[in-house]
């Protein structure tokens, strides 16, 4: 019993909670964890609902609750299990829609569910589970697009039994408990008196049929897990963190339901030169002091290859220039972003004495008119002290 969670913790309530608080907590938990609301987590939700129902069946019964408060799970085990105690409307995975939650809670003294006779949903078509898959691609692959092969493990309809779950040559038989209806009527005592409700049959999980000779290949599940190869097209312009949805490549559906999807999450590795902002590409290129002063023609890398670029005379440190249309292609559009080239002047280091003397001579040959910003700054500084 050490692996079982505390029943109060399961329902998210304090140990001294009232009957009304217990009932409200159960309703809330049942709504939040109903499998119909989480088609991608059906098995996980079914397990949670079993745990929630078990906790409610004990805490809603004064005698069981008193014994549980005194002896914990061991006390329930001594009574024959912590058990669903007749409150098994969700057992075995036979879930209907959200209305089933309220039927299981409130029932109807007139002998049916609150909404009338509910159609059996265990045999209704159910969509297959989505499969989530992650891939890692380079920056250039994201810019240019590519085709990639993936090995996916997914559920397919068992070819031996064609999805029935029964051994070839046999077929599911009518459930002896519900006589094929998929539902049974249960009467239980509530604070309002005896209430009768219809619930999924626990023997057949609401299907109306039972399999006496399960298929050996799928062990009665009607589905088998297989590996398949899927070719996906990664479009040019995809960004880091985006997800591609490939329809129908997830797990197969049940009872004729559609297959789920394959969701491929894309991670883009960073590039040593380029940075992406939206559909624009940014890069920084170092230039020499002489290139900045006199101008020059340099080679600039782009995602399409190298291009020639002319540095204007008198280029300042940090100057940014746009290469129109040299950015990333917009997804599903016939247009592209731009590339922005930021030039920064690399100050030379480790100069010789001769180089320093030449530089000093050059500096002395300059006047204030060669430094527009410098002259403007000192003019403003003079005005500041005047005021």
Tab-separated table of N, CA and C in Angstrom, residues 160-265:
chain	number	residue	atom	x	y	z
A	160	UNK	N	-4.203	-9.399	-37.956
A	160	UNK	CA	-4.644	-10.775	-37.696
A	160	UNK	C	-6.140	-10.835	-37.377
A	161	UNK	N	-6.617	-9.874	-36.569
A	161	UNK	CA	-8.032	-9.902	-36.156
A	161	UNK	C	-8.837	-8.755	-36.741
A	162	UNK	N	-8.175	-7.929	-37.586
A	162	UNK	CA	-8.844	-6.754	-38.182
A	162	UNK	C	-9.410	-5.797	-37.140
A	163	UNK	N	-8.743	-5.757	-35.986
A	163	UNK	CA	-9.130	-4.791	-34.971
A	163	UNK	C	-10.194	-5.261	-34.005
A	164	UNK	N	-10.699	-6.494	-34.159
A	164	UNK	CA	-11.752	-6.961	-33.243
A	164	UNK	C	-11.188	-7.366	-31.891
A	165	UNK	N	-9.908	-7.744	-31.850
A	165	UNK	CA	-9.301	-8.205	-30.606
A	165	UNK	C	-9.515	-9.682	-30.354
A	166	UNK	N	-10.348	-10.340	-31.191
A	166	UNK	CA	-10.647	-11.760	-31.011
A	166	UNK	C	-9.766	-12.609	-31.917
A	167	UNK	N	-9.409	-13.799	-31.444
A	167	UNK	CA	-8.599	-14.729	-32.227
A	167	UNK	C	-9.282	-15.012	-33.567
A	168	UNK	N	-8.512	-15.027	-34.672
A	168	UNK	CA	-9.102	-15.325	-35.982
A	168	UNK	C	-9.944	-16.602	-35.924
A	169	UNK	N	-11.142	-16.523	-36.520
A	169	UNK	CA	-12.069	-17.650	-36.481
A	169	UNK	C	-13.086	-17.535	-35.372
A	170	UNK	N	-12.849	-16.585	-34.442
A	170	UNK	CA	-13.814	-16.318	-33.371
A	170	UNK	C	-14.245	-14.861	-33.457
A	171	UNK	N	-15.188	-14.503	-32.620
A	171	UNK	CA	-15.632	-13.116	-32.573
A	171	UNK	C	-16.075	-12.765	-31.158
A	172	UNK	N	-16.103	-11.476	-30.831
A	172	UNK	CA	-16.585	-11.077	-29.502
A	172	UNK	C	-17.993	-11.578	-29.255
A	173	UNK	N	-18.265	-11.976	-28.003
A	173	UNK	CA	-19.584	-12.484	-27.643
A	173	UNK	C	-20.353	-11.464	-26.811
A	174	UNK	N	-21.665	-11.611	-26.817
A	174	UNK	CA	-22.524	-10.700	-26.058
A	174	UNK	C	-22.206	-10.820	-24.571
A	175	UNK	N	-22.060	-9.690	-23.914
A	175	UNK	CA	-21.741	-9.676	-22.482
A	175	UNK	C	-22.911	-10.266	-21.693
A	176	UNK	N	-22.651	-11.267	-20.835
A	176	UNK	CA	-23.752	-11.885	-20.071
A	176	UNK	C	-24.307	-10.970	-18.983
A	177	UNK	N	-23.523	-9.995	-18.535
A	177	UNK	CA	-23.981	-9.125	-17.441
A	177	UNK	C	-24.965	-8.066	-17.924
A	178	UNK	N	-24.643	-7.412	-19.038
A	178	UNK	CA	-25.522	-6.336	-19.528
A	178	UNK	C	-26.334	-6.765	-20.740
A	179	UNK	N	-26.118	-8.016	-21.198
A	179	UNK	CA	-26.838	-8.575	-22.340
A	179	UNK	C	-26.693	-7.724	-23.601
A	180	UNK	N	-25.493	-7.204	-23.750
A	180	UNK	CA	-25.189	-6.462	-24.975
A	180	UNK	C	-25.522	-4.996	-24.947
A	181	UNK	N	-26.124	-4.518	-23.871
A	181	UNK	CA	-26.497	-3.104	-23.805
A	181	UNK	C	-25.304	-2.195	-23.490
A	182	UNK	N	-24.306	-2.745	-22.825
A	182	UNK	CA	-23.145	-1.934	-22.467
A	182	UNK	C	-23.348	-1.128	-21.208
A	183	UNK	N	-24.560	-1.213	-20.617
A	183	UNK	CA	-24.862	-0.456	-19.407
A	183	UNK	C	-25.585	-1.336	-18.397
A	184	UNK	N	-25.393	-1.013	-17.136
A	184	UNK	CA	-26.096	-1.698	-16.059
A	184	UNK	C	-26.713	-0.644	-15.152
A	185	UNK	N	-27.756	-1.036	-14.469
A	185	UNK	CA	-28.421	-0.111	-13.539
A	185	UNK	C	-27.914	-0.377	-12.133
A	186	UNK	N	-27.531	0.701	-11.458
A	186	UNK	CA	-26.981	0.599	-10.109
A	186	UNK	C	-27.787	1.492	-9.171
A	187	UNK	N	-28.139	0.945	-8.018
A	187	UNK	CA	-28.850	1.728	-7.001
A	187	UNK	C	-27.910	1.950	-5.834
A	188	UNK	N	-27.834	3.203	-5.384
A	188	UNK	CA	-26.941	3.512	-4.271
A	188	UNK	C	-27.616	4.496	-3.329
A	189	UNK	N	-27.174	4.455	-2.081
A	189	UNK	CA	-27.712	5.342	-1.078
A	189	UNK	C	-26.979	6.675	-1.121
A	190	UNK	N	-27.736	7.769	-1.124
A	190	UNK	CA	-27.167	9.114	-1.131
A	190	UNK	C	-27.846	9.913	-0.032
A	191	UNK	N	-27.328	11.092	0.273
A	191	UNK	CA	-27.993	11.945	1.282
A	191	UNK	C	-29.446	12.257	0.926
A	192	UNK	N	-29.802	12.096	-0.361
A	192	UNK	CA	-31.173	12.375	-0.790
A	192	UNK	C	-32.021	11.121	-0.864
A	193	UNK	N	-31.452	9.973	-0.456
A	193	UNK	CA	-32.180	8.720	-0.520
A	193	UNK	C	-31.584	7.797	-1.562
A	194	UNK	N	-32.304	6.723	-1.880
A	194	UNK	CA	-31.821	5.749	-2.868
A	194	UNK	C	-31.968	6.334	-4.263
A	195	UNK	N	-30.885	6.270	-5.026
A	195	UNK	CA	-30.915	6.774	-6.392
A	195	UNK	C	-30.427	5.692	-7.351
A	196	UNK	N	-31.125	5.584	-8.457
A	196	UNK	CA	-30.793	4.577	-9.457
A	196	UNK	C	-30.177	5.252	-10.671
A	197	UNK	N	-29.070	4.721	-11.117
A	197	UNK	CA	-28.388	5.280	-12.285
A	197	UNK	C	-27.991	4.174	-13.240
A	198	UNK	N	-27.808	4.538	-14.490
A	198	UNK	CA	-27.267	3.595	-15.468
A	198	UNK	C	-25.815	3.971	-15.720
A	199	UNK	N	-24.958	2.947	-15.729
A	199	UNK	CA	-23.527	3.173	-15.881
A	199	UNK	C	-22.937	2.138	-16.820
A	200	UNK	N	-21.745	2.426	-17.355
A	200	UNK	CA	-21.107	1.433	-18.215
A	200	UNK	C	-20.907	0.117	-17.472
A	201	UNK	N	-21.179	-0.951	-18.152
A	201	UNK	CA	-21.044	-2.273	-17.555
A	201	UNK	C	-19.572	-2.534	-17.208
A	202	UNK	N	-19.253	-2.854	-15.950
A	202	UNK	CA	-17.853	-3.081	-15.571
A	202	UNK	C	-17.259	-4.351	-16.168
A	203	UNK	N	-18.139	-5.305	-16.520
A	203	UNK	CA	-17.638	-6.569	-17.065
A	203	UNK	C	-17.091	-6.393	-18.483
A	204	UNK	N	-17.779	-5.599	-19.285
A	204	UNK	CA	-17.358	-5.419	-20.687
A	204	UNK	C	-16.846	-4.016	-20.953
A	205	UNK	N	-16.736	-3.194	-19.884
A	205	UNK	CA	-16.288	-1.798	-20.016
A	205	UNK	C	-17.198	-0.992	-20.937
A	206	UNK	N	-18.474	-1.358	-20.940
A	206	UNK	CA	-19.446	-0.589	-21.707
A	206	UNK	C	-19.534	-0.961	-23.173
A	207	UNK	N	-18.793	-1.969	-23.599
A	207	UNK	CA	-18.808	-2.317	-25.026
A	207	UNK	C	-19.988	-3.208	-25.412
A	208	UNK	N	-20.530	-3.927	-24.456
A	208	UNK	CA	-21.638	-4.834	-24.760
A	208	UNK	C	-21.168	-6.203	-25.198
A	209	UNK	N	-19.874	-6.355	-25.413
A	209	UNK	CA	-19.316	-7.641	-25.830
A	209	UNK	C	-18.072	-7.955	-25.009
A	210	UNK	N	-17.764	-9.255	-24.920
A	210	UNK	CA	-16.557	-9.705	-24.242
A	210	UNK	C	-15.798	-10.636	-25.176
A	211	UNK	N	-14.485	-10.669	-24.999
A	211	UNK	CA	-13.643	-11.514	-25.844
A	211	UNK	C	-13.170	-12.694	-25.013
A	212	UNK	N	-13.626	-13.883	-25.375
A	212	UNK	CA	-13.216	-15.083	-24.635
A	212	UNK	C	-11.904	-15.650	-25.161
A	213	UNK	N	-11.643	-15.453	-26.448
A	213	UNK	CA	-10.393	-15.952	-27.043
A	213	UNK	C	-9.652	-14.775	-27.665
A	214	UNK	N	-8.816	-14.082	-26.857
A	214	UNK	CA	-8.124	-12.900	-27.387
A	214	UNK	C	-7.151	-13.258	-28.509
A	215	UNK	N	-7.016	-12.346	-29.438
A	215	UNK	CA	-6.069	-12.505	-30.541
A	215	UNK	C	-4.655	-12.613	-29.969
A	216	UNK	N	-3.897	-13.609	-30.418
A	216	UNK	CA	-2.550	-13.812	-29.889
A	216	UNK	C	-1.585	-12.714	-30.327
A	217	UNK	N	-1.839	-12.138	-31.507
A	217	UNK	CA	-0.918	-11.124	-32.013
A	217	UNK	C	-1.041	-9.816	-31.237
A	218	UNK	N	-2.251	-9.357	-30.989
A	218	UNK	CA	-2.457	-8.069	-30.301
A	218	UNK	C	-2.896	-8.238	-28.861
A	219	UNK	N	-3.087	-9.523	-28.427
A	219	UNK	CA	-3.519	-9.828	-27.062
A	219	UNK	C	-4.856	-9.173	-26.711
A	220	UNK	N	-5.701	-9.116	-27.704
A	220	UNK	CA	-7.056	-8.618	-27.474
A	220	UNK	C	-7.223	-7.129	-27.598
A	221	UNK	N	-6.134	-6.402	-27.849
A	221	UNK	CA	-6.231	-4.939	-27.915
A	221	UNK	C	-6.796	-4.455	-29.244
A	222	UNK	N	-6.672	-5.254	-30.286
A	222	UNK	CA	-7.146	-4.828	-31.598
A	222	UNK	C	-6.147	-3.953	-32.332
A	223	UNK	N	-5.048	-3.577	-31.647
A	223	UNK	CA	-4.005	-2.743	-32.249
A	223	UNK	C	-2.644	-3.273	-31.854
A	224	UNK	N	-1.668	-3.033	-32.695
A	224	UNK	CA	-0.296	-3.440	-32.401
A	224	UNK	C	0.629	-2.263	-32.672
A	225	UNK	N	1.749	-2.216	-31.944
A	225	UNK	CA	2.711	-1.145	-32.142
A	225	UNK	C	3.742	-1.577	-33.175
A	226	UNK	N	3.936	-0.755	-34.178
A	226	UNK	CA	4.887	-1.054	-35.243
A	226	UNK	C	5.738	0.185	-35.530
A	227	UNK	N	6.870	-0.035	-36.174
A	227	UNK	CA	7.737	1.052	-36.616
A	227	UNK	C	7.446	1.332	-38.085
A	228	UNK	N	7.343	2.589	-38.429
A	228	UNK	CA	7.162	2.927	-39.839
A	228	UNK	C	8.029	4.136	-40.177
A	229	UNK	N	8.332	4.265	-41.443
A	229	UNK	CA	9.173	5.355	-41.926
A	229	UNK	C	8.277	6.415	-42.559
A	230	UNK	N	8.427	7.625	-42.088
A	230	UNK	CA	7.609	8.730	-42.578
A	230	UNK	C	8.531	9.799	-43.172
A	231	UNK	N	8.221	10.233	-44.375
A	231	UNK	CA	8.996	11.292	-45.018
A	231	UNK	C	8.260	12.617	-44.811
A	232	UNK	N	8.938	13.596	-44.225
A	232	UNK	CA	8.312	14.894	-43.985
A	232	UNK	C	9.071	15.986	-44.732
A	233	UNK	N	8.355	16.996	-45.134
A	233	UNK	CA	8.958	18.144	-45.803
A	233	UNK	C	9.032	19.306	-44.823
A	234	UNK	N	10.244	19.749	-44.527
A	234	UNK	CA	10.446	20.903	-43.649
A	234	UNK	C	10.487	22.138	-44.540
A	235	UNK	N	9.524	23.032	-44.435
A	235	UNK	CA	9.470	24.182	-45.347
A	235	UNK	C	10.556	25.207	-45.071
A	236	UNK	N	11.023	25.856	-46.113
A	236	UNK	CA	11.991	26.937	-45.951
A	236	UNK	C	11.373	28.056	-45.123
A	237	UNK	N	12.112	28.530	-44.142
A	237	UNK	CA	11.625	29.616	-43.294
A	237	UNK	C	11.110	29.180	-41.948
A	238	UNK	N	11.090	27.880	-41.666
A	238	UNK	CA	10.599	27.425	-40.363
A	238	UNK	C	11.520	27.943	-39.261
A	239	UNK	N	10.942	28.256	-38.115
A	239	UNK	CA	11.709	28.862	-37.031
A	239	UNK	C	11.851	27.895	-35.865
A	240	UNK	N	12.785	28.190	-34.996
A	240	UNK	CA	13.015	27.383	-33.809
A	240	UNK	C	11.757	27.335	-32.934
A	241	UNK	N	11.377	26.118	-32.505
A	241	UNK	CA	10.224	25.961	-31.623
A	241	UNK	C	8.902	25.759	-32.340
A	242	UNK	N	8.871	25.908	-33.653
A	242	UNK	CA	7.631	25.693	-34.387
A	242	UNK	C	7.371	24.198	-34.559
A	243	UNK	N	6.116	23.849	-34.794
A	243	UNK	CA	5.716	22.447	-34.891
A	243	UNK	C	5.034	22.183	-36.232
A	244	UNK	N	5.438	21.115	-36.869
A	244	UNK	CA	4.808	20.669	-38.112
A	244	UNK	C	3.776	19.598	-37.769
A	245	UNK	N	2.580	19.709	-38.325
A	245	UNK	CA	1.555	18.692	-38.082
A	245	UNK	C	1.327	17.894	-39.357
A	246	UNK	N	1.585	16.592	-39.285
A	246	UNK	CA	1.359	15.708	-40.421
A	246	UNK	C	0.098	14.912	-40.132
A	247	UNK	N	-0.948	15.244	-40.825
A	247	UNK	CA	-2.265	14.672	-40.545
A	247	UNK	C	-2.304	13.171	-40.827
A	248	UNK	N	-2.937	12.435	-39.888
A	248	UNK	CA	-3.189	11.012	-40.098
A	248	UNK	C	-2.004	10.096	-39.885
A	249	UNK	N	-0.862	10.617	-39.404
A	249	UNK	CA	0.316	9.775	-39.215
A	249	UNK	C	0.542	9.409	-37.754
A	250	UNK	N	-0.467	9.626	-36.912
A	250	UNK	CA	-0.365	9.207	-35.515
A	250	UNK	C	-0.888	7.793	-35.337
A	251	UNK	N	-1.361	7.464	-34.131
A	251	UNK	CA	-1.923	6.135	-33.888
A	251	UNK	C	-3.236	5.968	-34.649
A	252	UNK	N	-3.535	4.734	-35.022
A	252	UNK	CA	-4.797	4.474	-35.720
A	252	UNK	C	-5.962	4.703	-34.767
A	253	UNK	N	-7.115	5.014	-35.326
A	253	UNK	CA	-8.304	5.212	-34.513
A	253	UNK	C	-8.895	3.886	-34.076
A	254	UNK	N	-9.909	3.963	-33.225
A	254	UNK	CA	-10.604	2.764	-32.767
A	254	UNK	C	-12.063	2.823	-33.200
A	255	UNK	N	-12.613	1.648	-33.466
A	255	UNK	CA	-14.013	1.538	-33.894
A	255	UNK	C	-14.299	2.372	-35.137
A	256	UNK	N	-13.331	2.426	-36.045
A	256	UNK	CA	-13.539	3.167	-37.281
A	256	UNK	C	-13.222	4.642	-37.173
A	257	UNK	N	-12.679	5.085	-36.031
A	257	UNK	CA	-12.339	6.491	-35.865
A	257	UNK	C	-11.096	6.860	-36.664
A	258	UNK	N	-10.887	8.155	-36.916
A	258	UNK	CA	-9.738	8.588	-37.712
A	258	UNK	C	-8.428	8.435	-36.943
A	259	UNK	N	-7.337	8.367	-37.682
A	259	UNK	CA	-6.018	8.288	-37.061
A	259	UNK	C	-5.640	9.640	-36.480
A	260	UNK	N	-4.755	9.626	-35.494
A	260	UNK	CA	-4.254	10.872	-34.924
A	260	UNK	C	-3.211	11.494	-35.838
A	261	UNK	N	-2.601	12.560	-35.382
A	261	UNK	CA	-1.607	13.282	-36.180
A	261	UNK	C	-0.202	13.054	-35.637
A	262	UNK	N	0.768	13.336	-36.473
A	262	UNK	CA	2.168	13.338	-36.067
A	262	UNK	C	2.590	14.796	-35.930
A	263	UNK	N	2.959	15.191	-34.722
A	263	UNK	CA	3.381	16.571	-34.457
A	263	UNK	C	4.896	16.603	-34.287
A	264	UNK	N	5.568	17.262	-35.223
A	264	UNK	CA	7.029	17.298	-35.224
A	264	UNK	C	7.502	18.669	-34.748
A	265	UNK	N	8.113	18.707	-33.569
A	265	UNK	CA	8.641	19.943	-33.006
A	265	UNK	C	10.064	20.155	-33.523
